[in-house]
Short mmCIF file of C-alpha atoms in Angstrom, two decimals:
data_model
loop_
_atom_site.label_atom_id
_atom_site.label_comp_id
_atom_site.label_asym_id
_atom_site.label_seq_id
_atom_site.Cartn_x
_atom_site.Cartn_y
_atom_site.Cartn_z
CA MET A 1 25.50 -29.16 -67.41
CA SER A 2 27.75 -28.94 -64.37
CA LEU A 3 29.82 -31.83 -63.06
CA LYS A 4 27.84 -31.78 -59.81
CA SER A 5 24.61 -32.31 -61.71
CA TRP A 6 26.05 -35.25 -63.63
CA ILE A 7 27.28 -36.84 -60.38
CA ARG A 8 23.78 -36.51 -58.92
CA CYS A 9 22.22 -38.02 -62.02
CA GLU A 10 24.64 -40.93 -61.96
CA LYS A 11 24.02 -41.51 -58.24
CA TYR A 12 20.25 -41.65 -58.60
CA ASP A 13 20.29 -43.22 -62.08
CA LEU A 14 18.27 -40.31 -63.46
CA LYS A 15 17.75 -38.99 -66.95
CA CYS A 16 19.34 -35.53 -66.84
CA ALA A 17 19.11 -34.69 -70.54
CA ILE A 18 15.76 -34.23 -72.26
CA ASP A 19 15.84 -34.11 -76.06
CA ASN A 20 19.64 -33.66 -75.88
CA GLN A 21 19.17 -30.55 -73.75
CA PRO A 22 19.78 -29.91 -70.05
CA TRP A 23 16.57 -30.07 -68.08
CA ALA A 24 16.58 -26.29 -67.37
CA ALA A 25 16.85 -25.32 -71.03
CA ASN A 26 14.25 -27.90 -72.01
CA ALA A 27 11.88 -26.65 -69.32
CA GLN A 28 12.20 -23.07 -70.58
CA GLN A 29 11.53 -24.17 -74.14
CA LEU A 30 8.56 -26.22 -72.99
CA TYR A 31 7.14 -23.16 -71.21
CA ARG A 32 7.55 -20.94 -74.27
CA THR A 33 5.76 -23.47 -76.50
CA THR A 34 2.84 -23.94 -74.12
CA VAL A 35 2.47 -20.45 -72.66
CA LEU A 36 -0.85 -19.90 -74.43
CA GLU A 37 -2.36 -22.92 -72.71
CA ALA A 38 -3.94 -22.81 -69.30
CA SER A 39 -1.34 -23.27 -66.57
CA SER A 40 -0.98 -26.85 -65.44
CA ARG A 41 0.76 -28.49 -62.54
CA THR A 42 3.09 -30.49 -64.79
CA THR A 43 4.42 -27.42 -66.60
CA PHE A 44 6.14 -26.02 -63.51
CA TRP A 45 8.32 -28.35 -61.50
CA GLY A 46 8.45 -26.35 -58.30
CA PRO A 47 11.33 -26.18 -55.81
CA THR A 48 13.33 -29.03 -54.37
CA SER A 49 11.68 -30.55 -51.33
CA ASN A 50 14.18 -32.45 -49.23
CA SER A 51 17.33 -34.16 -50.40
CA GLY A 52 18.97 -31.65 -52.71
CA GLY A 53 18.19 -33.08 -56.14
CA ASN A 54 16.00 -31.24 -58.58
CA PRO A 55 12.54 -32.81 -58.91
CA SER A 56 12.46 -32.24 -62.66
CA ASP A 57 15.28 -34.77 -62.99
CA LEU A 58 12.72 -37.45 -62.21
CA HIS A 59 10.27 -36.39 -64.91
CA SER A 60 10.63 -38.15 -68.22
CA GLY A 61 9.64 -35.19 -70.37
CA GLU A 62 8.82 -37.46 -73.33
CA ARG A 63 6.77 -36.00 -76.14
CA LEU A 64 3.89 -37.59 -77.92
CA PRO A 65 4.82 -39.42 -81.16
CA GLY A 66 4.70 -37.05 -84.11
CA SER A 67 4.24 -33.96 -81.94
CA ASN A 68 6.07 -30.69 -82.51
CA GLY A 69 7.00 -27.89 -80.18
CA SER A 70 3.63 -26.15 -80.42
CA LYS A 71 1.64 -29.09 -79.09
CA PRO A 72 1.33 -30.10 -75.44
CA THR A 73 3.46 -32.94 -74.13
CA SER A 74 2.08 -36.15 -72.68
CA LEU A 75 2.39 -34.63 -69.21
CA ASN A 76 0.34 -31.61 -70.21
CA GLN A 77 -2.13 -33.84 -72.04
CA ALA A 78 -2.90 -35.63 -68.78
CA ALA A 79 -3.40 -32.29 -67.06
CA VAL A 80 -5.74 -31.13 -69.85
CA GLN A 81 -7.76 -34.33 -69.53
CA ARG A 82 -8.01 -33.81 -65.79
CA ARG A 83 -9.23 -30.24 -66.28
CA ASN A 84 -11.88 -31.55 -68.66
CA GLY A 85 -13.13 -33.98 -66.03
CA LEU A 86 -11.46 -37.08 -67.50
CA ASP A 87 -9.45 -39.62 -65.50
CA ARG A 88 -10.11 -37.85 -62.22
CA ASN A 89 -9.47 -41.12 -60.36
CA VAL A 90 -6.02 -41.65 -61.88
CA LEU A 91 -2.97 -40.36 -60.03
CA ASP A 92 -1.18 -38.10 -62.51
CA LEU A 93 2.43 -38.50 -61.39
CA ASP A 94 5.38 -39.17 -63.64
CA PRO A 95 6.34 -42.89 -63.53
CA ASN A 96 9.90 -42.00 -62.51
CA VAL A 97 8.64 -39.88 -59.63
CA LYS A 98 6.23 -42.57 -58.49
CA SER A 99 8.90 -45.28 -58.66
CA HIS A 100 11.34 -43.15 -56.70
CA LEU A 101 8.81 -42.43 -53.94
CA PHE A 102 7.79 -46.09 -53.70
CA ASP A 103 11.46 -47.01 -53.26
CA ILE A 104 11.81 -44.43 -50.48
CA TYR A 105 8.75 -45.78 -48.69
CA LEU A 106 9.68 -49.47 -48.95
CA LYS A 107 13.27 -48.84 -47.87
CA HIS A 108 12.85 -46.34 -45.02
CA ILE A 109 9.28 -46.60 -43.69
CA GLN A 110 7.93 -50.07 -44.41
CA PRO A 111 10.46 -52.02 -42.24
CA PHE A 112 9.18 -50.53 -38.98
CA PHE A 113 5.53 -50.03 -40.01
CA PRO A 114 4.70 -53.08 -42.20
CA VAL A 115 1.44 -51.96 -43.80
CA VAL A 116 2.66 -52.30 -47.39
CA SER A 117 5.05 -55.03 -48.49
CA SER A 118 6.42 -56.44 -51.72
CA TYR A 119 3.93 -59.30 -51.44
CA SER A 120 0.94 -57.02 -50.93
CA ILE A 121 1.88 -54.94 -53.97
CA GLN A 122 1.73 -58.08 -56.10
CA ALA A 123 -1.27 -59.77 -54.45
CA TYR A 124 -3.28 -56.59 -53.85
CA PRO A 125 -2.33 -54.09 -56.60
CA PRO A 126 -2.33 -50.56 -55.17
CA THR A 127 -5.37 -48.46 -55.92
CA PRO A 128 -4.94 -44.78 -56.85
CA LEU A 129 -5.73 -43.80 -53.25
CA LEU A 130 -3.06 -46.13 -51.85
CA GLU A 131 -0.55 -44.94 -54.44
CA ALA A 132 -1.26 -41.32 -53.53
CA VAL A 133 -0.89 -41.95 -49.79
CA ILE A 134 2.42 -43.79 -50.23
CA CYS A 135 3.77 -41.05 -52.49
CA ALA A 136 2.61 -38.27 -50.15
CA VAL A 137 4.23 -39.84 -47.08
CA ALA A 138 7.43 -40.68 -48.95
CA ALA A 139 7.63 -37.20 -50.49
CA LYS A 140 8.01 -35.72 -46.99
CA HIS A 141 10.98 -37.99 -46.23
CA ARG A 142 14.32 -36.22 -46.02
CA LEU A 143 15.86 -38.40 -48.77
CA ALA A 144 13.06 -37.93 -51.27
CA ILE A 145 13.40 -35.91 -54.45
CA ALA A 146 9.91 -34.63 -55.09
CA SER A 147 8.40 -31.33 -56.09
CA TRP A 148 6.24 -29.55 -53.56
CA ARG A 149 3.76 -29.10 -56.38
CA ASP A 150 3.65 -32.86 -56.79
CA LEU A 151 3.10 -33.18 -53.04
CA GLU A 152 0.31 -30.61 -53.01
CA TYR A 153 -1.34 -32.24 -55.99
CA THR A 154 -1.13 -35.63 -54.24
CA ARG A 155 -2.68 -34.21 -51.06
CA GLY A 156 -5.51 -32.72 -53.07
CA PHE A 157 -6.00 -36.03 -54.85
CA ILE A 158 -6.23 -37.88 -51.51
CA GLN A 159 -8.75 -35.43 -50.13
CA GLU A 160 -10.82 -35.71 -53.30
CA GLN A 161 -10.78 -39.51 -53.10
CA LEU A 162 -11.83 -39.43 -49.45
CA ALA A 163 -14.60 -36.95 -50.23
CA GLN A 164 -15.96 -39.37 -52.81
CA MET A 165 -15.68 -42.23 -50.33
CA PHE A 166 -17.62 -40.35 -47.66
CA SER A 167 -20.23 -38.91 -50.02
CA LEU A 168 -23.86 -39.84 -49.41
CA ARG A 169 -24.21 -41.65 -52.74
CA ALA A 170 -20.95 -43.60 -52.47
CA LYS A 171 -21.22 -47.37 -52.25
CA TYR A 172 -19.54 -48.97 -49.25
CA GLU A 173 -16.87 -51.29 -50.64
CA PRO A 174 -14.36 -52.53 -48.06
CA LYS A 175 -11.01 -53.27 -49.67
CA VAL A 176 -7.65 -54.30 -48.31
CA GLN A 177 -5.99 -51.51 -50.27
CA THR A 178 -8.34 -48.94 -48.74
CA VAL A 179 -7.49 -50.12 -45.23
CA GLN A 180 -3.79 -49.88 -46.06
CA ALA A 181 -4.22 -46.34 -47.34
CA LEU A 182 -6.20 -45.18 -44.30
CA VAL A 183 -3.73 -46.67 -41.81
CA ILE A 184 -0.81 -44.86 -43.45
CA ALA A 185 -2.69 -41.60 -43.91
CA CYS A 186 -3.81 -41.43 -40.28
CA ALA A 187 -0.18 -41.40 -39.18
CA ARG A 188 0.33 -38.09 -41.02
CA PHE A 189 -2.70 -35.94 -40.27
CA GLU A 190 -1.62 -33.17 -42.68
CA ILE A 191 -2.36 -35.54 -45.57
CA LEU A 192 -6.03 -35.69 -44.55
CA ASN A 193 -6.55 -32.11 -43.38
CA LYS A 194 -6.57 -28.84 -45.25
CA ASP A 195 -5.44 -26.89 -42.19
CA TYR A 196 -4.24 -27.58 -38.67
CA ALA A 197 -7.65 -26.97 -37.05
CA ASP A 198 -9.55 -29.65 -38.96
CA PHE A 199 -8.81 -32.74 -36.86
CA LEU A 200 -12.27 -34.28 -37.12
CA ASN A 201 -11.31 -35.86 -40.44
CA VAL A 202 -8.80 -38.12 -38.72
CA ALA A 203 -11.35 -39.43 -36.20
CA ILE A 204 -13.87 -40.20 -38.95
CA THR A 205 -11.19 -41.83 -41.09
CA MET A 206 -10.06 -43.97 -38.15
CA ALA A 207 -13.62 -45.18 -37.58
CA LEU A 208 -13.99 -46.14 -41.24
CA MET A 209 -10.63 -47.92 -41.19
CA CYS A 210 -11.62 -50.05 -38.19
CA LYS A 211 -15.02 -50.82 -39.72
CA MET A 212 -13.47 -52.03 -42.98
CA ALA A 213 -10.85 -54.09 -41.15
CA GLN A 214 -13.57 -55.89 -39.20
CA ASP A 215 -15.72 -56.47 -42.29
CA LEU A 216 -12.72 -57.92 -44.12
CA MET A 217 -12.25 -60.25 -41.11
CA LEU A 218 -8.58 -59.42 -40.80
CA ASP A 219 -8.70 -60.53 -37.17
CA GLU A 220 -9.23 -64.12 -38.32
CA SER A 221 -5.56 -64.19 -39.33
CA LEU A 222 -4.65 -64.27 -35.61
CA LYS A 223 -6.53 -67.55 -35.19
CA VAL A 224 -4.81 -69.32 -38.09
CA ASN A 225 -1.65 -71.29 -37.39
CA ASP A 226 -0.27 -71.39 -40.94
CA ASP A 227 2.36 -68.88 -42.02
CA THR A 228 1.53 -68.36 -45.66
CA ASP A 229 2.41 -65.02 -47.21
CA ASP A 230 -1.21 -63.94 -47.32
CA THR A 231 -1.84 -64.86 -43.68
CA LYS A 232 1.29 -63.03 -42.55
CA PHE A 233 0.30 -59.93 -44.50
CA ARG A 234 -3.26 -59.85 -43.20
CA ARG A 235 -2.02 -60.43 -39.66
CA GLN A 236 0.42 -57.53 -39.89
CA LEU A 237 -2.26 -55.29 -41.39
CA TRP A 238 -4.68 -56.10 -38.57
CA LYS A 239 -2.05 -55.36 -35.93
CA SER A 240 -1.24 -52.09 -37.70
CA CYS A 241 -4.91 -51.10 -37.55
CA MET A 242 -5.11 -51.84 -33.85
CA PHE A 243 -1.86 -50.03 -33.12
CA MET A 244 -3.02 -46.92 -34.96
CA ASP A 245 -6.49 -47.08 -33.39
CA VAL A 246 -5.31 -46.96 -29.78
CA PHE A 247 -2.48 -44.53 -30.52
CA LYS A 248 -4.81 -41.98 -32.08
CA ALA A 249 -7.37 -42.61 -29.34
CA ALA A 250 -4.79 -41.58 -26.75
CA ILE A 251 -3.79 -38.50 -28.74
CA TYR A 252 -7.30 -37.24 -29.43
CA GLY A 253 -8.76 -38.18 -26.05
CA GLN A 254 -11.22 -40.76 -27.37
CA THR A 255 -12.17 -44.34 -26.64
CA PRO A 256 -10.66 -46.88 -29.08
CA ASN A 257 -12.96 -47.88 -31.93
CA LEU A 258 -12.22 -51.60 -31.74
CA HIS A 259 -13.91 -53.65 -29.03
CA GLN A 260 -12.00 -54.81 -25.99
CA ASP A 261 -12.34 -58.46 -27.03
CA TYR A 262 -10.14 -57.83 -30.06
CA TRP A 263 -7.36 -56.57 -27.81
CA ILE A 264 -7.56 -59.61 -25.55
CA GLY A 265 -7.24 -61.88 -28.58
CA LEU A 266 -4.32 -59.86 -29.91
CA ASP A 267 -2.43 -60.07 -26.62
CA ARG A 268 -2.81 -63.84 -26.58
CA SER A 269 -1.67 -64.07 -30.18
CA LEU A 270 1.48 -62.07 -29.44
CA LEU A 271 2.36 -64.38 -26.56
CA LEU A 272 1.81 -67.44 -28.75
CA ARG A 273 3.96 -66.08 -31.58
CA ARG A 274 6.90 -65.45 -29.25
CA GLU A 275 6.77 -69.06 -28.09
CA THR A 276 6.58 -70.61 -31.58
CA GLY A 277 8.76 -69.84 -34.58
CA PRO A 278 11.70 -67.45 -34.93
CA LEU A 279 11.00 -63.89 -36.01
CA SER A 280 13.11 -61.24 -37.69
CA PRO A 281 14.28 -58.25 -35.60
CA SER A 282 11.87 -55.95 -37.45
CA ASP A 283 8.94 -58.29 -36.73
CA ILE A 284 9.95 -58.55 -33.06
CA ALA A 285 10.17 -54.76 -32.79
CA PHE A 286 6.75 -54.28 -34.36
CA ASP A 287 5.25 -56.91 -32.05
CA ASP A 288 6.74 -55.07 -29.07
CA PHE A 289 5.13 -51.83 -30.24
CA VAL A 290 1.80 -53.63 -30.60
CA ALA A 291 2.17 -55.19 -27.12
CA LEU A 292 2.69 -51.71 -25.65
CA ALA A 293 -0.37 -50.56 -27.58
CA CYS A 294 -2.37 -53.36 -25.92
CA HIS A 295 -1.16 -52.08 -22.56
CA LEU A 296 -2.08 -48.52 -23.50
CA GLU A 297 -5.59 -49.69 -24.41
CA ARG A 298 -5.98 -51.19 -20.92
CA ILE A 299 -4.85 -47.90 -19.37
CA ILE A 300 -7.32 -45.83 -21.38
CA ARG A 301 -10.30 -48.08 -20.68
CA SER A 302 -9.52 -48.49 -16.97
CA LEU A 303 -8.47 -44.98 -15.96
CA TYR A 304 -9.66 -42.46 -18.53
CA ILE A 305 -13.15 -43.46 -19.60
CA THR A 306 -16.09 -41.35 -18.46
CA GLN A 307 -17.93 -44.18 -16.67
CA ARG A 308 -15.39 -45.90 -14.45
CA SER A 309 -15.72 -49.16 -12.59
CA GLU A 310 -16.53 -49.52 -8.91
CA PRO A 311 -13.62 -48.67 -6.58
CA SER A 312 -13.05 -52.31 -5.63
CA LYS A 313 -12.99 -53.43 -9.27
CA LEU A 314 -10.92 -50.43 -10.31
CA LEU A 315 -8.34 -51.33 -7.70
CA GLY A 316 -7.89 -54.76 -9.27
CA GLN A 317 -7.62 -53.24 -12.74
CA ILE A 318 -4.93 -50.78 -11.67
CA THR A 319 -2.93 -53.52 -9.97
CA SER A 320 -3.18 -55.63 -13.12
CA ILE A 321 -2.04 -52.68 -15.25
CA PHE A 322 1.07 -52.24 -13.12
CA HIS A 323 1.89 -55.95 -13.53
CA LEU A 324 1.41 -55.69 -17.30
CA LEU A 325 3.72 -52.68 -17.40
CA ASP A 326 6.45 -54.65 -15.64
CA ARG A 327 5.96 -57.49 -18.12
CA CYS A 328 6.18 -55.13 -21.11
CA GLN A 329 9.28 -53.44 -19.73
CA LYS A 330 11.04 -56.77 -19.21
CA LEU A 331 10.00 -57.86 -22.69
CA VAL A 332 11.40 -54.72 -24.31
CA SER A 333 14.61 -54.91 -22.26
CA SER A 334 15.21 -58.50 -23.36
CA HIS A 335 15.02 -57.46 -27.04
CA LEU A 336 17.07 -54.24 -26.96
CA HIS A 337 20.19 -56.01 -28.23
CA LEU A 338 18.31 -56.86 -31.43
CA TYR A 339 17.34 -53.30 -32.30
CA ASP A 340 19.11 -50.33 -33.72
CA HIS A 341 19.67 -47.11 -31.82
CA ASP A 342 16.42 -45.38 -32.76
CA THR A 343 14.15 -48.41 -32.31
CA SER A 344 15.40 -49.17 -28.80
CA ARG A 345 14.89 -45.57 -27.70
CA ALA A 346 11.42 -45.35 -29.24
CA LEU A 347 10.30 -48.50 -27.41
CA GLN A 348 11.65 -47.25 -24.09
CA MET A 349 9.90 -43.91 -24.62
CA TYR A 350 6.66 -45.85 -25.12
CA VAL A 351 7.19 -47.62 -21.77
CA HIS A 352 7.89 -44.29 -20.06
CA ASN A 353 4.73 -42.76 -21.51
CA ASN A 354 2.56 -45.65 -20.34
CA ARG A 355 3.90 -45.37 -16.79
CA LEU A 356 3.20 -41.63 -16.80
CA LEU A 357 -0.40 -42.22 -17.89
CA ILE A 358 -0.92 -44.80 -15.13
CA VAL A 359 0.34 -42.51 -12.37
CA LEU A 360 -1.60 -39.54 -13.69
CA GLY A 361 -4.75 -41.64 -14.08
CA VAL A 362 -4.55 -42.91 -10.51
CA LYS A 363 -4.01 -39.35 -9.26
CA LEU A 364 -7.21 -38.30 -11.01
CA SER A 365 -9.23 -41.31 -9.82
CA GLU A 366 -11.57 -41.04 -6.85
CA LEU A 367 -10.69 -44.29 -5.12
CA GLY A 368 -12.05 -43.51 -1.68
CA GLU A 369 -10.50 -44.86 1.51
CA GLY A 370 -9.57 -48.28 2.82
CA PRO A 371 -6.58 -50.59 3.40
CA ALA A 372 -6.48 -51.69 -0.24
CA ILE A 373 -6.65 -48.10 -1.47
CA SER A 374 -3.82 -47.13 0.86
CA GLU A 375 -1.74 -49.99 -0.52
CA LEU A 376 -2.39 -48.83 -4.08
CA LYS A 377 -1.46 -45.25 -3.24
CA GLY A 378 1.76 -46.59 -1.75
CA ILE A 379 2.55 -48.28 -5.06
CA VAL A 380 1.94 -45.02 -6.89
CA GLU A 381 4.19 -43.18 -4.45
CA GLN A 382 6.97 -45.60 -5.37
CA GLN A 383 6.45 -44.84 -9.07
CA ARG A 384 6.34 -41.05 -8.85
CA GLU A 385 10.07 -40.33 -8.79
CA LEU A 386 10.60 -42.89 -11.54
CA VAL A 387 8.12 -41.02 -13.76
CA VAL A 388 10.08 -37.78 -13.43
CA HIS A 389 13.43 -39.43 -14.11
CA GLU A 390 12.02 -41.31 -17.11
CA ALA A 391 10.66 -38.04 -18.50
CA ILE A 392 14.14 -36.53 -18.17
CA GLN A 393 15.61 -39.58 -19.90
CA THR A 394 13.12 -39.30 -22.75
CA LEU A 395 14.09 -35.69 -23.43
CA SER A 396 17.81 -36.38 -23.13
CA TRP A 397 17.58 -38.81 -26.06
CA LEU A 398 16.49 -36.10 -28.50
CA ASP A 399 19.58 -35.86 -30.66
CA GLY A 400 19.98 -35.03 -34.33
CA GLU A 401 19.72 -38.65 -35.46
CA LEU A 402 16.39 -39.11 -33.76
CA THR A 403 15.03 -36.07 -35.59
CA HIS A 404 15.33 -37.95 -38.89
CA SER A 405 14.33 -41.39 -37.60
CA PRO A 406 11.28 -43.12 -39.11
CA PHE A 407 9.54 -42.90 -35.75
CA THR A 408 9.80 -39.11 -35.88
CA GLU A 409 8.83 -39.09 -39.56
CA MET A 410 5.53 -40.78 -38.67
CA GLY A 411 4.96 -38.63 -35.57
CA PHE A 412 5.12 -41.33 -32.89
CA ILE A 413 8.08 -40.01 -30.88
CA LEU A 414 6.70 -36.47 -30.94
CA TYR A 415 3.71 -37.59 -28.89
CA PHE A 416 5.95 -39.03 -26.17
CA VAL A 417 8.17 -35.94 -26.13
CA SER A 418 5.30 -33.56 -25.44
CA ARG A 419 4.00 -35.69 -22.57
CA ALA A 420 7.45 -35.97 -20.99
CA LEU A 421 8.08 -32.25 -21.34
CA LEU A 422 4.87 -31.43 -19.46
CA VAL A 423 6.13 -33.46 -16.50
CA VAL A 424 9.57 -31.86 -16.59
CA VAL A 425 8.20 -28.31 -16.78
CA SER A 426 5.72 -28.98 -13.98
CA GLN A 427 8.44 -30.41 -11.76
CA LEU A 428 10.78 -27.56 -12.61
CA ASN A 429 8.16 -24.97 -11.67
CA THR A 430 7.57 -26.76 -8.38
CA LEU A 431 11.24 -26.93 -7.40
CA GLY A 432 12.21 -23.54 -8.83
CA THR A 433 14.96 -22.77 -11.32
CA THR A 434 17.17 -20.78 -8.92
CA SER A 435 18.36 -23.86 -7.00
CA ALA A 436 20.18 -25.51 -9.90
CA GLN A 437 23.55 -25.29 -8.16
CA SER A 438 22.33 -26.83 -4.91
CA ASN A 439 19.91 -29.38 -6.36
CA PRO A 440 21.25 -31.82 -8.99
CA LEU A 441 17.70 -32.71 -10.01
CA VAL A 442 16.97 -29.12 -11.04
CA SER A 443 20.13 -29.12 -13.13
CA ARG A 444 18.98 -32.26 -14.94
CA LEU A 445 15.54 -30.75 -15.48
CA LEU A 446 17.07 -27.65 -17.05
CA GLU A 447 19.24 -29.79 -19.33
CA ALA A 448 16.13 -31.71 -20.40
CA THR A 449 14.31 -28.50 -21.30
CA GLU A 450 17.29 -27.32 -23.36
CA SER A 451 17.32 -30.65 -25.17
CA ALA A 452 13.63 -30.22 -25.97
CA ARG A 453 14.24 -26.65 -27.16
CA SER A 454 17.00 -27.79 -29.51
CA PHE A 455 14.76 -30.57 -30.79
CA SER A 456 11.98 -28.10 -31.59
CA ASP A 457 14.47 -25.90 -33.45
CA ARG A 458 15.55 -28.85 -35.59
CA LEU A 459 11.93 -29.65 -36.37
CA LEU A 460 11.29 -26.09 -37.50
CA GLU A 461 14.39 -26.20 -39.69
CA LEU A 462 12.65 -28.86 -41.76
CA ASN A 463 10.48 -26.04 -43.17
CA ARG A 464 7.41 -28.17 -43.74
CA TRP A 465 3.95 -27.90 -42.32
CA GLY A 466 2.53 -30.97 -40.64
CA VAL A 467 3.22 -33.05 -37.56
CA GLU A 468 6.72 -31.62 -37.16
CA TRP A 469 5.61 -27.99 -37.42
CA TYR A 470 2.70 -28.52 -35.05
CA GLN A 471 4.72 -30.38 -32.45
CA ALA A 472 7.61 -27.93 -32.60
CA HIS A 473 5.29 -25.07 -31.68
CA THR A 474 3.65 -27.27 -29.05
CA ILE A 475 7.04 -27.85 -27.43
CA ARG A 476 7.75 -24.13 -27.49
CA GLY A 477 4.39 -23.43 -25.90
CA ILE A 478 5.08 -25.88 -23.07
CA LEU A 479 8.54 -24.38 -22.53
CA GLY A 480 6.89 -20.98 -22.29
CA ARG A 481 5.13 -22.13 -19.11
CA ILE A 482 8.36 -22.33 -17.13
CA ASN A 483 8.27 -20.03 -14.08
CA VAL A 484 4.56 -19.44 -14.62
CA GLU A 485 2.89 -22.34 -12.86
CA SER A 486 4.49 -22.20 -9.39
CA ARG A 487 1.83 -23.32 -6.95
CA ALA A 488 1.26 -22.79 -3.25
CA PRO A 489 1.08 -25.56 -0.61
CA VAL A 490 -2.19 -27.45 -0.36
CA GLU A 491 -3.61 -25.48 2.56
CA TYR A 492 -3.06 -22.21 0.66
CA GLU A 493 -3.84 -23.54 -2.77
CA SER A 494 -6.55 -20.95 -3.44
CA GLN A 495 -4.03 -18.12 -2.99
CA PRO A 496 -1.57 -17.70 -5.87
CA VAL A 497 2.07 -17.43 -4.89
CA PRO A 498 3.82 -14.30 -6.22
CA GLN A 499 6.53 -15.27 -8.65
CA GLU A 500 9.11 -13.11 -6.88
CA VAL A 501 8.73 -15.26 -3.72
CA GLU A 502 11.15 -18.17 -3.99
CA PRO A 503 10.58 -21.39 -2.03
CA SER A 504 12.97 -22.20 0.77
CA PHE A 505 15.47 -25.01 0.43
CA ASP A 506 13.50 -27.22 2.81
CA GLU A 507 10.49 -27.04 0.51
CA LEU A 508 12.47 -28.08 -2.56
CA SER A 509 11.81 -31.81 -2.52
CA MET A 510 10.34 -34.40 -4.83
CA ASP A 511 7.38 -34.75 -2.49
CA SER A 512 6.28 -31.17 -3.02
CA MET A 513 5.29 -31.78 -6.62
CA TRP A 514 2.97 -34.65 -5.85
CA ALA A 515 1.64 -33.15 -2.63
CA THR A 516 0.93 -29.65 -3.88
CA GLU A 517 0.16 -30.13 -7.56
CA ASP A 518 -3.49 -29.92 -8.50
CA TRP A 519 -3.27 -32.69 -11.10
CA GLU A 520 -6.76 -32.17 -12.40
CA ALA A 521 -6.02 -28.49 -12.93
CA LEU A 522 -2.75 -29.47 -14.58
CA VAL A 523 -4.55 -31.56 -17.18
CA GLU A 524 -7.24 -28.94 -17.71
CA SER A 525 -4.62 -26.22 -18.09
CA CYS A 526 -3.24 -28.01 -21.13
CA GLY A 527 -5.96 -26.60 -23.34
CA PHE A 528 -3.15 -24.95 -25.32
CA ASP A 529 -2.82 -28.23 -27.10
CA SER A 530 -5.64 -30.65 -26.48
CA TRP A 531 -4.38 -32.80 -29.35
CA ILE A 532 -1.16 -33.54 -27.46
CA PHE A 533 -2.43 -33.62 -23.88
CA PRO A 534 -6.23 -33.88 -23.92
CA ASN A 535 -8.41 -33.45 -20.87
CA PHE A 536 -8.72 -37.16 -20.11
CA GLU A 537 -10.98 -36.53 -17.13
CA SER A 538 -13.82 -35.26 -19.32
CA THR A 539 -13.21 -36.64 -22.79
CA LEU A 540 -11.95 -40.20 -22.45
#
């Protein structure tokens, strides 16, 4: 065995020799002795997934006591039992592989998304479904050593477990472990879906997750003042459910599953917690994400639902939303010194996205006329330039480190990037790309699009289907709309402007975007990717 292999084994504390043979020679011998058997997943290790180690290093390769070379190993025995219909509800992963993936999850994902903790593993032993979800998410991490065959088997196991859960004859049994599994799985839609077009599974899974969380009365943990380990865990799990509910509602263009009263209670609880005991930086960061989710829920219900309030009531709601945004932005700014580089940027991207949704929602609202309406439109006019500059800022933060951050791993940042890129491309088409030398704003817009293009290339270099693959092609599709959507002034809006006709310098202003853009048509034109930018006017 090469020196490099021994160094890797020593680094990861792995068993590189199996029966006093290198793993490659032992694997070949194992194949020759079992070639007459039906092919099983555990016979073939598959290629390396992410970090450069060989996945077979993690497999124990131990033989059954008293067995010889012609008999199947314990790994193959489990596969044979599964083919015969035995132990179908047991996750057949090598203990070393499972332990390695759990370590990856607890070290790199759990700190910023506290659904599973060391306490919950002891108090609520993981079910096979929860184990499979943790292993599947961790296997896609860049530092994981896991076979793609193990990952595919785990995905199939999860889908089989969910199929049993949703079957007509299945008994409804709400469990804490099931809620944990569904929260984690919904963050990575490729774990739940067989292909990219089957997004309905996520919506159904989200509804079941919220139903179980309510039946388990996890929200009661917000009303309890004690800080026992169990109360803390249930409180974090409830906040994770609410965060995921509103986040997926915004992505898929749906109304949140949980009632508005739950969000009001959560907002009050967050304010109370900040005023009481000290919190760790990771807890403060997660609470800030949840606070922004509460604000996003208010935006969706006030501006993007099908049946809106009366204009007078809607005016008060919009004014309140702007005040809440200012409060959230000040809250995040006061905590930035506590966070690392990626966390601070992710939180600021969330603030930028919420402001964009407010301005776009007001543009699509039919508020009528009146002094109060004019005042509100004046407030929106003050926010419009800030939205464009924040979108540019969001795209300028897309460096190599952010590509491998946990927020990108779970798909949260990718949602903000696509929204910001739509604004940048729309503004760039309005101003024109030929005035980059005379207009500094156009130069910044072009730099933002190049940053997004480089980010999509890095996502595609990961060579894995899922959120990254889907969003990378979404970004490329949005970039493909540059120099395609130039629009005429309002009075000539029905007549398309030839692309060879360039706007004069006097027309190249920030006002032209907001005065000439047909915002409703802009949203409807995003049918290329309704998952990223749904038609809020008709679906929310």
